[in-house]
PDB file of C-alpha atoms and ligand atoms in Angstrom:
ATOM      1  CA  MET A  20     142.501 123.592  42.815  1.00 84.00           C
ATOM      2  CA  SER A  21     145.603 122.316  45.709  1.00 85.00           C
ATOM      3  CA  GLN A  22     146.396 119.254  42.964  1.00 93.00           C
ATOM      4  CA  LEU A  23     147.214 121.938  41.175  1.00 96.00           C
ATOM      5  CA  PHE A  24     149.988 123.739  43.170  1.00 98.00           C
ATOM      6  CA  SER A  25     151.150 120.500  43.473  1.00 98.00           C
ATOM      7  CA  LEU A  26     154.868 119.047  43.445  1.00 98.00           C
ATOM      8  CA  GLU A  27     155.064 115.344  44.305  1.00 98.00           C
ATOM      9  CA  GLY A  28     157.190 112.906  43.429  1.00 98.00           C
ATOM     10  CA  LYS A  29     158.352 116.646  41.383  1.00 98.00           C
ATOM     11  CA  VAL A  30     162.975 116.341  41.728  1.00 98.00           C
ATOM     12  CA  ALA A  31     163.917 120.296  41.879  1.00 99.00           C
ATOM     13  CA  LEU A  32     167.250 121.799  42.242  1.00 99.00           C
ATOM     14  CA  VAL A  33     168.644 125.038  43.486  1.00 99.00           C
ATOM     15  CA  THR A  34     171.417 127.036  43.663  1.00 98.00           C
ATOM     16  CA  GLY A  35     173.566 128.314  46.067  1.00 98.00           C
ATOM     17  CA  ALA A  36     171.184 127.246  48.327  1.00 98.00           C
ATOM     18  CA  SER A  37     172.700 127.093  52.009  1.00 97.00           C
ATOM     19  CA  TYR A  38     170.645 129.366  52.943  1.00 96.00           C
ATOM     20  CA  GLY A  39     168.851 133.238  51.902  1.00 97.00           C
ATOM     21  CA  ILE A  40     166.063 133.277  49.321  1.00 98.00           C
ATOM     22  CA  GLY A  41     167.256 130.180  47.814  1.00 98.00           C
ATOM     23  CA  PHE A  42     166.852 127.997  51.546  1.00 98.00           C
ATOM     24  CA  ALA A  43     163.067 129.158  51.620  1.00 98.00           C
ATOM     25  CA  ILE A  44     162.318 128.837  48.415  1.00 98.00           C
ATOM     26  CA  ALA A  45     163.740 125.732  48.783  1.00 98.00           C
ATOM     27  CA  SER A  46     161.792 125.101  52.493  1.00 98.00           C
ATOM     28  CA  ALA A  47     158.586 126.382  50.399  1.00 98.00           C
ATOM     29  CA  LEU A  48     158.866 123.433  47.043  1.00 98.00           C
ATOM     30  CA  HIS A  49     159.377 120.726  50.083  1.00 98.00           C
ATOM     31  CA  GLU A  50     156.038 121.893  51.371  1.00 98.00           C
ATOM     32  CA  ALA A  51     154.816 121.983  48.500  1.00 98.00           C
ATOM     33  CA  GLY A  52     155.720 117.826  47.849  1.00 98.00           C
ATOM     34  CA  ALA A  53     159.600 118.108  46.115  1.00 98.00           C
ATOM     35  CA  THR A  54     162.699 116.411  46.415  1.00 98.00           C
ATOM     36  CA  ILE A  55     165.030 118.933  47.679  1.00 98.00           C
ATOM     37  CA  VAL A  56     168.997 119.523  45.741  1.00 99.00           C
ATOM     38  CA  PHE A  57     171.033 122.321  45.825  1.00 98.00           C
ATOM     39  CA  ASN A  58     174.887 123.292  45.288  1.00 98.00           C
ATOM     40  CA  ASP A  59     176.748 125.465  47.528  1.00 97.00           C
ATOM     41  CA  ILE A  60     180.365 126.690  46.380  1.00 96.00           C
ATOM     42  CA  ASN A  61     181.969 124.550  49.345  1.00 96.00           C
ATOM     43  CA  ASP A  62     181.721 121.144  51.532  1.00 97.00           C
ATOM     44  CA  GLU A  63     181.478 123.607  54.627  1.00 97.00           C
ATOM     45  CA  LYS A  64     178.378 125.740  53.465  1.00 96.00           C
ATOM     46  CA  VAL A  65     176.803 122.583  52.077  1.00 98.00           C
ATOM     47  CA  GLN A  66     176.875 121.113  55.075  1.00 98.00           C
ATOM     48  CA  LEU A  67     174.987 123.870  56.858  1.00 97.00           C
ATOM     49  CA  GLY A  68     172.350 123.840  54.386  1.00 98.00           C
ATOM     50  CA  ILE A  69     171.243 120.340  55.485  1.00 98.00           C
ATOM     51  CA  LYS A  70     172.276 121.033  58.639  1.00 98.00           C
ATOM     52  CA  ALA A  71     169.877 124.114  57.968  1.00 98.00           C
ATOM     53  CA  TYR A  72     166.837 121.376  55.834  1.00 98.00           C
ATOM     54  CA  GLU A  73     166.942 118.324  59.022  1.00 98.00           C
ATOM     55  CA  GLU A  74     166.492 120.772  61.206  1.00 98.00           C
ATOM     56  CA  LYS A  75     163.316 122.321  59.316  1.00 97.00           C
ATOM     57  CA  GLY A  76     162.716 118.083  58.544  1.00 97.00           C
ATOM     58  CA  ILE A  77     163.662 118.360  55.018  1.00 98.00           C
ATOM     59  CA  LYS A  78     165.927 115.778  54.179  1.00 98.00           C
ATOM     60  CA  ALA A  79     168.423 118.127  50.824  1.00 98.00           C
ATOM     61  CA  HIS A  80     170.324 115.444  49.211  1.00 98.00           C
ATOM     62  CA  GLY A  81     174.066 118.614  48.646  1.00 98.00           C
ATOM     63  CA  TYR A  82     176.219 119.026  46.336  1.00 98.00           C
ATOM     64  CA  VAL A  83     179.490 120.691  46.463  1.00 98.00           C
ATOM     65  CA  CYS A  84     179.508 122.812  43.615  1.00 98.00           C
ATOM     66  CA  ASP A  85     180.787 125.746  41.876  1.00 98.00           C
ATOM     67  CA  VAL A  86     178.313 126.094  39.155  1.00 98.00           C
ATOM     68  CA  THR A  87     180.198 128.740  37.101  1.00 98.00           C
ATOM     69  CA  ASN A  88     182.598 125.996  36.415  1.00 98.00           C
ATOM     70  CA  GLU A  89     180.078 124.374  33.477  1.00 98.00           C
ATOM     71  CA  ALA A  90     182.525 120.638  33.539  1.00 98.00           C
ATOM     72  CA  GLN A  91     181.164 120.158  37.856  1.00 98.00           C
ATOM     73  CA  VAL A  92     178.266 121.600  37.067  1.00 98.00           C
ATOM     74  CA  GLN A  93     177.445 118.457  34.232  1.00 98.00           C
ATOM     75  CA  GLU A  94     179.123 116.449  36.573  1.00 98.00           C
ATOM     76  CA  MET A  95     177.079 117.751  38.830  1.00 98.00           C
ATOM     77  CA  VAL A  96     172.870 117.302  37.181  1.00 98.00           C
ATOM     78  CA  ALA A  97     174.597 113.677  36.167  1.00 98.00           C
ATOM     79  CA  LYS A  98     175.236 112.690  39.796  1.00 98.00           C
ATOM     80  CA  ILE A  99     171.971 113.859  40.839  1.00 98.00           C
ATOM     81  CA  GLU A 100     169.272 111.942  38.167  1.00 98.00           C
ATOM     82  CA  GLU A 101     171.900 108.864  39.195  1.00 98.00           C
ATOM     83  CA  GLU A 102     171.477 109.491  42.660  1.00 98.00           C
ATOM     84  CA  VAL A 103     167.562 111.286  43.967  1.00 98.00           C
ATOM     85  CA  GLY A 104     166.701 111.744  39.919  1.00 98.00           C
ATOM     86  CA  VAL A 105     165.759 114.248  36.766  1.00 98.00           C
ATOM     87  CA  VAL A 106     165.582 117.510  37.358  1.00 98.00           C
ATOM     88  CA  ASP A 107     161.657 118.280  37.038  1.00 98.00           C
ATOM     89  CA  ILE A 108     162.178 121.660  38.123  1.00 99.00           C
ATOM     90  CA  LEU A 109     165.089 124.200  37.970  1.00 99.00           C
ATOM     91  CA  VAL A 110     166.014 127.522  40.797  1.00 99.00           C
ATOM     92  CA  ASN A 111     169.514 129.747  39.258  1.00 99.00           C
ATOM     93  CA  ASN A 112     169.728 130.901  42.385  1.00 98.00           C
ATOM     94  CA  ALA A 113     173.375 131.692  43.409  1.00 98.00           C
ATOM     95  CA  GLY A 114     174.301 135.319  43.373  1.00 98.00           C
ATOM     96  CA  ILE A 115     176.868 137.548  43.222  1.00 98.00           C
ATOM     97  CA  ILE A 116     176.951 141.440  43.586  1.00 98.00           C
ATOM     98  CA  LYS A 117     180.201 143.431  44.274  1.00 98.00           C
ATOM     99  CA  ARG A 118     179.481 147.117  45.241  1.00 98.00           C
ATOM    100  CA  ILE A 119     181.539 149.362  44.021  1.00 98.00           C
ATOM    101  CA  PRO A 120     181.755 153.064  41.768  1.00 98.00           C
ATOM    102  CA  MET A 121     181.637 151.951  37.681  1.00 98.00           C
ATOM    103  CA  VAL A 122     184.491 153.375  36.509  1.00 98.00           C
ATOM    104  CA  GLU A 123     186.012 152.141  39.485  1.00 98.00           C
ATOM    105  CA  MET A 124     186.150 148.580  39.032  1.00 98.00           C
ATOM    106  CA  THR A 125     187.849 145.744  37.386  1.00 98.00           C
ATOM    107  CA  ALA A 126     187.422 143.853  34.869  1.00 98.00           C
ATOM    108  CA  GLU A 127     187.381 141.163  36.226  1.00 98.00           C
ATOM    109  CA  GLN A 128     184.982 142.413  39.144  1.00 98.00           C
ATOM    110  CA  PHE A 129     182.048 142.847  36.819  1.00 98.00           C
ATOM    111  CA  ARG A 130     183.863 139.863  34.209  1.00 98.00           C
ATOM    112  CA  GLN A 131     183.191 138.007  38.369  1.00 98.00           C
ATOM    113  CA  VAL A 132     179.848 139.448  38.641  1.00 98.00           C
ATOM    114  CA  VAL A 133     178.434 138.929  35.231  1.00 98.00           C
ATOM    115  CA  ASP A 134     180.019 134.895  35.581  1.00 98.00           C
ATOM    116  CA  VAL A 135     177.676 133.968  38.342  1.00 98.00           C
ATOM    117  CA  ASP A 136     175.120 136.564  37.872  1.00 98.00           C
ATOM    118  CA  LEU A 137     173.991 135.881  33.862  1.00 99.00           C
ATOM    119  CA  ASN A 138     176.795 133.051  32.495  1.00 98.00           C
ATOM    120  CA  ALA A 139     176.340 129.990  35.452  1.00 99.00           C
ATOM    121  CA  PRO A 140     172.033 130.212  35.056  1.00 99.00           C
ATOM    122  CA  PHE A 141     172.751 129.421  31.031  1.00 99.00           C
ATOM    123  CA  ILE A 142     175.035 126.159  31.529  1.00 99.00           C
ATOM    124  CA  VAL A 143     172.701 124.889  34.566  1.00 99.00           C
ATOM    125  CA  SER A 144     169.385 125.199  32.103  1.00 99.00           C
ATOM    126  CA  LYS A 145     172.138 124.013  30.012  1.00 98.00           C
ATOM    127  CA  ALA A 146     172.789 120.864  31.765  1.00 98.00           C
ATOM    128  CA  VAL A 147     168.768 119.786  33.124  1.00 98.00           C
ATOM    129  CA  ILE A 148     166.678 121.042  29.435  1.00 98.00           C
ATOM    130  CA  PRO A 149     168.109 118.119  27.558  1.00 98.00           C
ATOM    131  CA  SER A 150     166.768 115.586  30.745  1.00 98.00           C
ATOM    132  CA  MET A 151     163.623 117.887  30.724  1.00 98.00           C
ATOM    133  CA  ILE A 152     162.847 117.218  27.063  1.00 98.00           C
ATOM    134  CA  LYS A 153     163.448 113.486  27.806  1.00 98.00           C
ATOM    135  CA  LYS A 154     160.972 113.149  30.340  1.00 98.00           C
ATOM    136  CA  GLY A 155     157.812 115.448  28.273  1.00 98.00           C
ATOM    137  CA  HIS A 156     158.515 118.542  31.235  1.00 98.00           C
ATOM    138  CA  GLY A 157     160.452 121.208  32.981  1.00 98.00           C
ATOM    139  CA  LYS A 158     159.980 124.408  34.966  1.00 99.00           C
ATOM    140  CA  ILE A 159     162.886 126.597  35.067  1.00 99.00           C
ATOM    141  CA  ILE A 160     163.290 129.793  37.021  1.00 99.00           C
ATOM    142  CA  ASN A 161     165.601 132.503  37.301  1.00 99.00           C
ATOM    143  CA  ILE A 162     166.324 134.917  40.284  1.00 99.00           C
ATOM    144  CA  CYS A 163     166.001 138.378  38.495  1.00 98.00           C
ATOM    145  CA  SER A 164     165.604 142.029  40.583  1.00 98.00           C
ATOM    146  CA  MET A 165     165.060 145.787  40.527  1.00 97.00           C
ATOM    147  CA  MET A 166     168.162 145.486  38.363  1.00 98.00           C
ATOM    148  CA  SER A 167     166.496 143.958  35.453  1.00 98.00           C
ATOM    149  CA  GLU A 168     164.915 147.018  35.285  1.00 98.00           C
ATOM    150  CA  LEU A 169     165.813 149.927  36.878  1.00 97.00           C
ATOM    151  CA  GLY A 170     170.089 151.071  37.462  1.00 97.00           C
ATOM    152  CA  ARG A 171     171.205 152.130  40.586  1.00 97.00           C
ATOM    153  CA  GLU A 172     174.716 153.893  42.374  1.00 97.00           C
ATOM    154  CA  THR A 173     177.617 151.568  42.042  1.00 98.00           C
ATOM    155  CA  VAL A 174     175.749 148.210  40.363  1.00 98.00           C
ATOM    156  CA  SER A 175     176.710 148.847  36.742  1.00 98.00           C
ATOM    157  CA  ALA A 176     176.633 144.572  36.442  1.00 98.00           C
ATOM    158  CA  TYR A 177     174.729 143.601  39.000  1.00 98.00           C
ATOM    159  CA  ALA A 178     171.968 145.184  37.088  1.00 98.00           C
ATOM    160  CA  ALA A 179     173.371 143.764  33.835  1.00 98.00           C
ATOM    161  CA  ALA A 180     174.000 140.897  34.271  1.00 99.00           C
ATOM    162  CA  LYS A 181     170.376 140.104  36.153  1.00 99.00           C
ATOM    163  CA  GLY A 182     169.128 142.682  32.983  1.00 98.00           C
ATOM    164  CA  GLY A 183     170.564 140.021  30.913  1.00 99.00           C
ATOM    165  CA  LEU A 184     168.695 136.905  33.040  1.00 99.00           C
ATOM    166  CA  LYS A 185     165.764 138.417  32.183  1.00 99.00           C
ATOM    167  CA  MET A 186     165.852 137.992  28.714  1.00 98.00           C
ATOM    168  CA  LEU A 187     167.576 135.562  28.862  1.00 99.00           C
ATOM    169  CA  THR A 188     164.763 133.671  30.539  1.00 99.00           C
ATOM    170  CA  LYS A 189     162.367 134.987  27.291  1.00 99.00           C
ATOM    171  CA  ASN A 190     164.836 133.124  25.320  1.00 98.00           C
ATOM    172  CA  ILE A 191     164.263 130.238  26.845  1.00 99.00           C
ATOM    173  CA  ALA A 192     160.749 130.786  26.774  1.00 98.00           C
ATOM    174  CA  SER A 193     160.612 131.186  23.536  1.00 98.00           C
ATOM    175  CA  GLU A 194     163.525 128.281  22.452  1.00 98.00           C
ATOM    176  CA  TYR A 195     162.010 125.695  24.286  1.00 98.00           C
ATOM    177  CA  GLY A 196     158.495 126.041  25.700  1.00 98.00           C
ATOM    178  CA  GLU A 197     157.476 123.695  22.159  1.00 98.00           C
ATOM    179  CA  TYR A 198     159.158 120.626  25.036  1.00 98.00           C
ATOM    180  CA  ASN A 199     156.365 121.475  28.024  1.00 98.00           C
ATOM    181  CA  ILE A 200     159.219 123.447  29.173  1.00 98.00           C
ATOM    182  CA  GLN A 201     158.238 126.945  30.835  1.00 98.00           C
ATOM    183  CA  CYS A 202     161.121 129.111  31.717  1.00 99.00           C
ATOM    184  CA  ASN A 203     160.409 132.852  33.981  1.00 99.00           C
ATOM    185  CA  GLY A 204     161.818 133.942  36.232  1.00 99.00           C
ATOM    186  CA  ILE A 205     160.601 136.140  40.251  1.00 99.00           C
ATOM    187  CA  GLY A 206     162.489 139.769  40.525  1.00 98.00           C
ATOM    188  CA  PRO A 207     162.806 140.046  44.013  1.00 98.00           C
ATOM    189  CA  GLY A 208     162.215 143.767  45.525  1.00 97.00           C
ATOM    190  CA  TYR A 209     163.921 144.923  48.616  1.00 98.00           C
ATOM    191  CA  ILE A 210     165.246 141.678  50.911  1.00 98.00           C
ATOM    192  CA  ALA A 211     166.207 141.063  54.505  1.00 96.00           C
ATOM    193  CA  THR A 212     169.892 138.444  53.531  1.00 95.00           C
ATOM    194  CA  PRO A 213     173.070 138.308  53.827  1.00 92.00           C
ATOM    195  CA  GLN A 214     173.254 140.333  50.741  1.00 94.00           C
ATOM    196  CA  THR A 215     171.707 143.393  51.376  1.00 96.00           C
ATOM    197  CA  ALA A 216     172.674 143.053  54.683  1.00 94.00           C
ATOM    198  CA  PRO A 217     176.176 146.255  54.581  1.00 94.00           C
ATOM    199  CA  LEU A 218     172.612 147.614  53.095  1.00 95.00           C
ATOM    200  CA  ARG A 219     170.630 148.292  56.317  1.00 95.00           C
ATOM    201  CA  GLU A 220     173.058 148.272  58.913  1.00 95.00           C
ATOM    202  CA  LYS A 221     172.792 150.739  62.517  1.00 94.00           C
ATOM    203  CA  GLN A 222     174.864 153.429  62.172  1.00 94.00           C
ATOM    204  CA  PRO A 223     177.647 154.703  64.333  1.00 94.00           C
ATOM    205  CA  ASP A 224     174.812 156.755  66.681  1.00 95.00           C
ATOM    206  CA  GLY A 225     172.579 154.063  65.756  1.00 94.00           C
ATOM    207  CA  SER A 226     170.289 155.431  63.499  1.00 94.00           C
ATOM    208  CA  MET A 227     169.013 153.676  61.029  1.00 92.00           C
ATOM    209  CA  HIS A 228     171.203 153.396  57.284  1.00 95.00           C
ATOM    210  CA  PRO A 229     170.646 155.982  54.652  1.00 95.00           C
ATOM    211  CA  PHE A 230     169.601 153.358  52.178  1.00 96.00           C
ATOM    212  CA  ASP A 231     166.994 151.509  54.727  1.00 96.00           C
ATOM    213  CA  SER A 232     165.316 154.950  54.904  1.00 95.00           C
ATOM    214  CA  PHE A 233     164.974 155.046  51.063  1.00 95.00           C
ATOM    215  CA  ILE A 234     163.518 151.684  50.709  1.00 96.00           C
ATOM    216  CA  ARG A 235     160.668 152.457  53.305  1.00 96.00           C
ATOM    217  CA  ALA A 236     160.008 154.991  51.554  1.00 96.00           C
ATOM    218  CA  LYS A 237     160.491 153.876  48.188  1.00 96.00           C
ATOM    219  CA  THR A 238     158.344 150.294  49.072  1.00 96.00           C
ATOM    220  CA  PRO A 239     154.021 150.418  49.673  1.00 96.00           C
ATOM    221  CA  ALA A 240     154.302 147.786  51.889  1.00 91.00           C
ATOM    222  CA  GLY A 241     156.513 150.464  54.055  1.00 94.00           C
ATOM    223  CA  ARG A 242     158.824 147.345  54.745  1.00 96.00           C
ATOM    224  CA  TRP A 243     162.321 144.431  53.700  1.00 97.00           C
ATOM    225  CA  GLY A 244     160.604 142.110  51.783  1.00 98.00           C
ATOM    226  CA  GLU A 245     161.780 139.126  54.570  1.00 98.00           C
ATOM    227  CA  ALA A 246     163.074 135.302  52.114  1.00 98.00           C
ATOM    228  CA  GLU A 247     160.410 133.856  52.530  1.00 98.00           C
ATOM    229  CA  ASP A 248     157.666 135.674  50.954  1.00 98.00           C
ATOM    230  CA  LEU A 249     159.449 134.442  47.936  1.00 98.00           C
ATOM    231  CA  GLY A 250     158.099 131.356  48.772  1.00 98.00           C
ATOM    232  CA  GLY A 251     154.802 130.939  47.021  1.00 98.00           C
ATOM    233  CA  PRO A 252     155.301 132.442  44.441  1.00 98.00           C
ATOM    234  CA  ALA A 253     157.811 130.211  43.678  1.00 98.00           C
ATOM    235  CA  VAL A 254     154.951 126.481  43.990  1.00 98.00           C
ATOM    236  CA  PHE A 255     152.807 128.756  41.397  1.00 98.00           C
ATOM    237  CA  LEU A 256     156.233 128.783  38.688  1.00 98.00           C
ATOM    238  CA  ALA A 257     157.343 125.265  40.184  1.00 98.00           C
ATOM    239  CA  SER A 258     154.165 123.995  39.865  1.00 98.00           C
ATOM    240  CA  ASP A 259     150.402 122.517  36.697  1.00 98.00           C
ATOM    241  CA  ALA A 260     149.184 126.468  37.976  1.00 98.00           C
ATOM    242  CA  SER A 261     151.555 127.623  35.523  1.00 98.00           C
ATOM    243  CA  ASN A 262     151.705 126.272  32.844  1.00 98.00           C
ATOM    244  CA  PHE A 263     150.520 128.494  29.673  1.00 98.00           C
ATOM    245  CA  VAL A 264     153.353 130.625  31.635  1.00 98.00           C
ATOM    246  CA  ASN A 265     155.897 131.545  30.187  1.00 98.00           C
ATOM    247  CA  GLY A 266     158.818 134.213  29.367  1.00 98.00           C
ATOM    248  CA  HIS A 267     157.188 135.787  32.353  1.00 98.00           C
ATOM    249  CA  ILE A 268     158.943 137.682  34.894  1.00 98.00           C
ATOM    250  CA  LEU A 269     157.370 138.035  38.301  1.00 98.00           C
ATOM    251  CA  TYR A 270     158.572 140.893  40.677  1.00 98.00           C
ATOM    252  CA  VAL A 271     157.529 140.114  43.802  1.00 98.00           C
ATOM    253  CA  ASP A 272     159.305 143.625  45.530  1.00 98.00           C
ATOM    254  CA  GLY A 273     155.974 145.145  47.684  1.00 97.00           C
ATOM    255  CA  GLY A 274     155.083 147.844  44.912  1.00 97.00           C
ATOM    256  CA  ILE A 275     158.270 149.360  44.946  1.00 97.00           C
ATOM    257  CA  LEU A 276     157.914 149.188  40.542  1.00 97.00           C
ATOM    258  CA  ALA A 277     154.629 150.990  40.892  1.00 97.00           C
ATOM    259  CA  TYR A 278     156.096 153.319  43.323  1.00 97.00           C
ATOM    260  CA  ILE A 279     157.102 156.967  42.742  1.00 94.00           C
ATOM    261  CA  GLY A 280     158.343 156.201  46.224  1.00 92.00           C
ATOM    262  CA  LYS A 281     157.642 158.307  49.348  1.00 91.00           C
ATOM    263  CA  GLN A 282     157.287 162.530  49.395  1.00 90.00           C
ATOM    264  CA  PRO A 283     160.090 163.202  52.296  1.00 83.00           C
TER     265      PRO A 283
HETATM  266  P1  NAP B 314     172.989 136.164  49.587  1.00 89.46           P
HETATM  267  O1  NAP B 314     172.289 135.922  50.377  1.00 89.46           O
HETATM  268  O2  NAP B 314     174.764 136.515  49.386  1.00 89.46           O
HETATM  269  O3  NAP B 314     173.217 134.282  49.033  1.00 89.46           O
HETATM  270  C1  NAP B 314     173.564 134.089  46.839  1.00 89.46           C
HETATM  271  C2  NAP B 314     173.988 131.671  47.416  1.00 89.46           C
HETATM  272  O4  NAP B 314     174.969 132.553  46.336  1.00 89.46           O
HETATM  273  C3  NAP B 314     174.991 132.173  48.920  1.00 89.46           C
HETATM  274  O5  NAP B 314     174.972 130.183  49.480  1.00 89.46           O
HETATM  275  C4  NAP B 314     176.221 131.286  47.833  1.00 89.46           C
HETATM  276  O6  NAP B 314     177.009 130.967  48.467  1.00 89.46           O
HETATM  277  C5  NAP B 314     176.006 131.211  46.614  1.00 89.46           C
HETATM  278  N1  NAP B 314     176.859 130.958  45.593  1.00 89.46           N
HETATM  279  C6  NAP B 314     177.969 132.960  45.236  1.00 89.46           C
HETATM  280  N2  NAP B 314     178.282 131.650  43.888  1.00 89.46           N
HETATM  281  C7  NAP B 314     178.369 130.857  43.969  1.00 89.46           C
HETATM  282  C8  NAP B 314     178.877 130.122  42.717  1.00 89.46           C
HETATM  283  N3  NAP B 314     179.653 130.080  42.438  1.00 89.46           N
HETATM  284  N4  NAP B 314     178.712 128.765  43.070  1.00 89.46           N
HETATM  285  C9  NAP B 314     177.935 128.066  43.648  1.00 89.46           C
HETATM  286  N5  NAP B 314     176.710 128.501  44.726  1.00 89.46           N
HETATM  287  C10 NAP B 314     177.368 130.566  44.821  1.00 89.46           C
HETATM  288  O7  NAP B 314     172.556 135.909  48.087  1.00 89.46           O
HETATM  289  P2  NAP B 314     170.851 136.027  48.835  1.00 89.46           P
HETATM  290  O8  NAP B 314     170.116 137.594  49.213  1.00 89.46           O
HETATM  291  O9  NAP B 314     169.423 134.802  48.552  1.00 89.46           O
HETATM  292  O10 NAP B 314     170.023 136.932  47.114  1.00 89.46           O
HETATM  293  C11 NAP B 314     170.089 135.676  45.781  1.00 89.46           C
HETATM  294  C12 NAP B 314     169.296 135.392  44.879  1.00 89.46           C
HETATM  295  O11 NAP B 314     168.247 136.695  44.837  1.00 89.46           O
HETATM  296  C13 NAP B 314     170.711 135.711  43.753  1.00 89.46           C
HETATM  297  O12 NAP B 314     170.575 135.647  43.419  1.00 89.46           O
HETATM  298  C14 NAP B 314     170.810 137.420  44.214  1.00 89.46           C
HETATM  299  O13 NAP B 314     170.836 138.547  43.058  1.00 89.46           O
HETATM  300  C15 NAP B 314     169.279 137.875  43.529  1.00 89.46           C
HETATM  301  N6  NAP B 314     168.149 138.981  44.849  1.00 89.46           N
HETATM  302  C16 NAP B 314     168.703 138.875  46.011  1.00 89.46           C
HETATM  303  C17 NAP B 314     167.478 140.065  46.292  1.00 89.46           C
HETATM  304  C18 NAP B 314     167.460 140.535  48.281  1.00 89.46           C
HETATM  305  O14 NAP B 314     167.598 141.771  48.525  1.00 89.46           O
HETATM  306  N7  NAP B 314     168.568 140.045  48.620  1.00 89.46           N
HETATM  307  C19 NAP B 314     167.695 141.060  45.810  1.00 89.46           C
HETATM  308  C20 NAP B 314     166.943 140.479  44.840  1.00 89.46           C
HETATM  309  C21 NAP B 314     167.539 138.980  43.794  1.00 89.46           C
HETATM  310  P3  NAP B 314     178.774 131.264  49.726  1.00 89.46           P
HETATM  311  O15 NAP B 314     177.954 131.658  50.548  1.00 89.46           O
HETATM  312  O16 NAP B 314     179.067 129.930  48.938  1.00 89.46           O
HETATM  313  O17 NAP B 314     179.393 132.437  48.774  1.00 89.46           O
HETATM  314  C1  GCO B 315     171.510 146.671  46.277  1.00 89.46           C
HETATM  315  C2  GCO B 315     170.777 145.563  46.306  1.00 89.46           C
HETATM  316  C3  GCO B 315     169.798 145.177  44.922  1.00 89.46           C
HETATM  317  C4  GCO B 315     168.884 143.837  45.579  1.00 89.46           C
HETATM  318  C5  GCO B 315     167.961 143.809  44.466  1.00 89.46           C
HETATM  319  C6  GCO B 315     167.119 144.130  44.319  1.00 89.46           C
HETATM  320  O1  GCO B 315     172.674 146.940  46.559  1.00 89.46           O
HETATM  321  O2  GCO B 315     171.059 147.412  45.132  1.00 89.46           O
HETATM  322  O3  GCO B 315     171.150 144.811  46.465  1.00 89.46           O
HETATM  323  O4  GCO B 315     170.642 145.045  43.883  1.00 89.46           O
HETATM  324  O5  GCO B 315     169.697 142.868  46.127  1.00 89.46           O
HETATM  325  O6  GCO B 315     168.389 143.139  43.477  1.00 89.46           O
HETATM  326  O7  GCO B 315     166.587 143.467  43.454  1.00 89.46           O
END
């Protein structure tokens, strides 16, 4: 059974993985035996990431690449194939959010979010699939969100992108399943990372942020998720243990989607 979850001999590319959820997922994939490749948008962040991986005993291969830029992505994937090996596992993790009331959001701001959160997973998946087909197998994991299923105030662009990412996941699964490529999603709940730090900041009087209290009441687990909570699900979807799982969004949310919420 342990062999089913082994990633020995596999090359895993995790986008935007200098820290946060991507870093935690890459660390878990390494523990299962994968060789880790990651990118970030500038060399400073890539170097910070390489150092952080080294501190965990992981020799990660870092590349500077803006995942919204198709030429940069194609060049990065070609370099990875030359310097490390063909990408067996792709985790489309890089993402941004802009919390702005929709009627105050500019079209450019909307486009920026969709560009990173939806267009980029298309661009990077398109870059790695041909070699996966040649190799006869591949795993693509798209990091979706609660907002792939639910909306809330101020996150219109993000929800539209993550909803689209859910359907892109299902379409890649449909179009490339015959080549033994499985494409699935992970839908994290509310995870304590830099992206959600503004939602957890203590109030001036030292009290909890209202959103912090709200999420704890909406989560049966009664807590925010840790990035490390996503490692096991990622190893499962990256391994042979999930070879007949395709087009599925695995929600790792402490039960938020199942729960009406604690009575105040
Ligand atoms: P984060 O802390 O903001 O990290 C995002 C990462 O993506 C950073 O390393 C960032 O690099 C990178 N990135 C952004 N734009 C990029 C681009 N154009 N090219 C390359 N890298 C880029 O976010 P996180 O909380 O770890 O979230 C990671 C993923 O999980 C995102 O897709 C997010 O939507 C999703 N997610 C998060 C939560 C949560 O509660 N935290 C829940 C569900 C889903 P820089 O630092 O250089 O900008
Ligand atoms: C927000 C949060 C969420 C989380 C995550 C939940 O402002 O509501 O940032 O969007 O990041 O996507 O799954």
